């Protein structure tokens, strides 16, 4: 019984380490894009970099595949978020950070046909703006 609990504990520690590592990697990528495009928010390369970053992540790629999301969907959602959610608070910027979080990306893709204001409000509430 003790061996089983030891194995379970080690497995949980390993899972925790990988989850934290993934979270920090996504946060770093998001902040890098925010800083890079702070003065060039409408640059089309931003969408390419967002799509590439979320396509490389295991969890976010799964959400993209589940909703059959394309770069065009990300472009439309980004434009909607830019209309009403062009706010930066510390290292969070609604039109970029929203794509790097599992829950917000899932919500955006489920509700991609909603109006821009409701999407931006939901994202602002999620990130405590």
XYZ file of C-alpha atoms in Angstrom:
129
model
C 0.000 0.000 0.000
C 2.834 2.419 0.816
C 4.471 1.754 -2.558
C 1.227 2.601 -4.334
C 0.929 5.892 -2.417
C 4.573 6.716 -3.154
C 4.049 6.089 -6.871
C 0.872 8.158 -6.827
C 2.673 11.011 -5.062
C 5.558 10.968 -7.555
C 3.094 10.931 -10.471
C 1.241 13.938 -9.042
C 4.485 15.846 -8.535
C 5.564 15.146 -12.117
C 2.141 16.206 -13.438
C 2.310 19.406 -11.376
C 5.785 20.251 -12.678
C 4.753 19.764 -16.308
C 1.544 21.786 -15.814
C 3.419 24.692 -14.250
C 6.063 24.549 -16.980
C 3.379 24.682 -19.681
C 1.602 27.543 -17.962
C 4.800 29.567 -17.660
C 5.685 28.889 -21.302
C 2.278 30.126 -22.488
C 2.469 33.177 -20.253
C 5.942 33.994 -21.553
C 4.769 33.672 -25.168
C 1.758 35.892 -24.501
C 3.794 38.612 -22.789
C 6.397 38.510 -25.564
C 3.694 39.118 -28.186
C 2.139 41.899 -26.120
C 5.468 43.692 -25.862
C 6.443 43.056 -29.490
C 3.181 44.390 -30.945
C 2.380 47.039 -28.326
C 2.748 49.863 -30.846
C 1.677 47.853 -33.908
C -1.564 46.201 -32.777
C -3.035 45.756 -36.273
C -0.014 43.984 -37.769
C -1.137 40.827 -39.649
C 1.961 38.963 -38.414
C 0.486 39.081 -34.918
C -2.288 36.690 -35.958
C 0.275 34.365 -37.565
C 2.314 34.285 -34.369
C -0.742 33.762 -32.155
C -1.938 30.901 -34.338
C 1.526 29.329 -34.446
C 1.912 29.542 -30.663
C -1.465 28.038 -29.864
C -0.985 25.366 -32.521
C 2.243 24.284 -30.821
C 0.636 23.855 -27.397
C -0.853 20.452 -26.591
C -4.025 21.662 -24.851
C -4.743 24.641 -27.079
C -4.156 22.620 -30.254
C -6.753 20.126 -29.035
C -9.291 22.947 -28.668
C -8.475 24.243 -32.163
C -9.049 20.785 -33.634
C -12.232 20.245 -31.627
C -13.763 23.414 -33.087
C -12.114 23.107 -36.524
C -10.676 26.582 -35.988
C -8.606 28.204 -38.670
C -6.419 31.271 -38.829
C -9.414 33.093 -40.270
C -11.422 32.360 -37.099
C -8.591 33.726 -34.962
C -8.432 36.822 -37.166
C -12.176 37.463 -36.798
C -12.094 36.915 -33.054
C -9.054 39.167 -32.676
C -10.823 41.932 -34.591
C -13.867 41.603 -32.335
C -11.727 41.759 -29.222
C -9.840 44.785 -30.571
C -13.103 46.658 -31.052
C -14.244 46.557 -27.405
C -11.366 45.020 -25.471
C -8.311 47.032 -26.464
C -7.086 47.227 -22.856
C -3.821 46.336 -21.215
C -3.450 45.655 -17.517
C 0.057 44.685 -16.442
C 0.959 41.626 -18.536
C -2.566 40.990 -19.756
C -3.941 42.360 -22.984
C -7.399 41.104 -23.942
C -6.907 40.644 -27.744
C -3.780 38.522 -27.188
C -4.005 36.906 -23.761
C -7.479 35.526 -24.474
C -6.049 33.066 -26.991
C -3.432 31.641 -24.600
C -5.816 30.423 -21.918
C -7.650 27.108 -22.282
C -10.962 28.333 -20.893
C -11.051 31.626 -22.778
C -10.026 30.055 -26.098
C -12.734 27.430 -25.649
C -15.319 30.138 -24.938
C -14.227 32.297 -27.882
C -14.449 29.422 -30.336
C -17.823 28.247 -29.006
C -19.231 31.761 -29.266
C -17.347 33.024 -32.315
C -20.549 34.307 -33.899
C -21.521 36.425 -30.860
C -21.245 40.182 -31.006
C -17.936 41.864 -30.213
C -19.108 43.603 -27.067
C -20.309 40.449 -25.294
C -17.088 38.584 -26.136
C -14.916 41.427 -24.900
C -16.951 41.778 -21.702
C -16.629 38.046 -21.000
C -12.865 38.201 -21.502
C -12.538 41.315 -19.352
C -14.495 39.598 -16.570
C -12.322 36.504 -16.852
C -9.096 38.514 -16.564
C -10.519 40.856 -13.880
C -10.430 44.100 -15.847
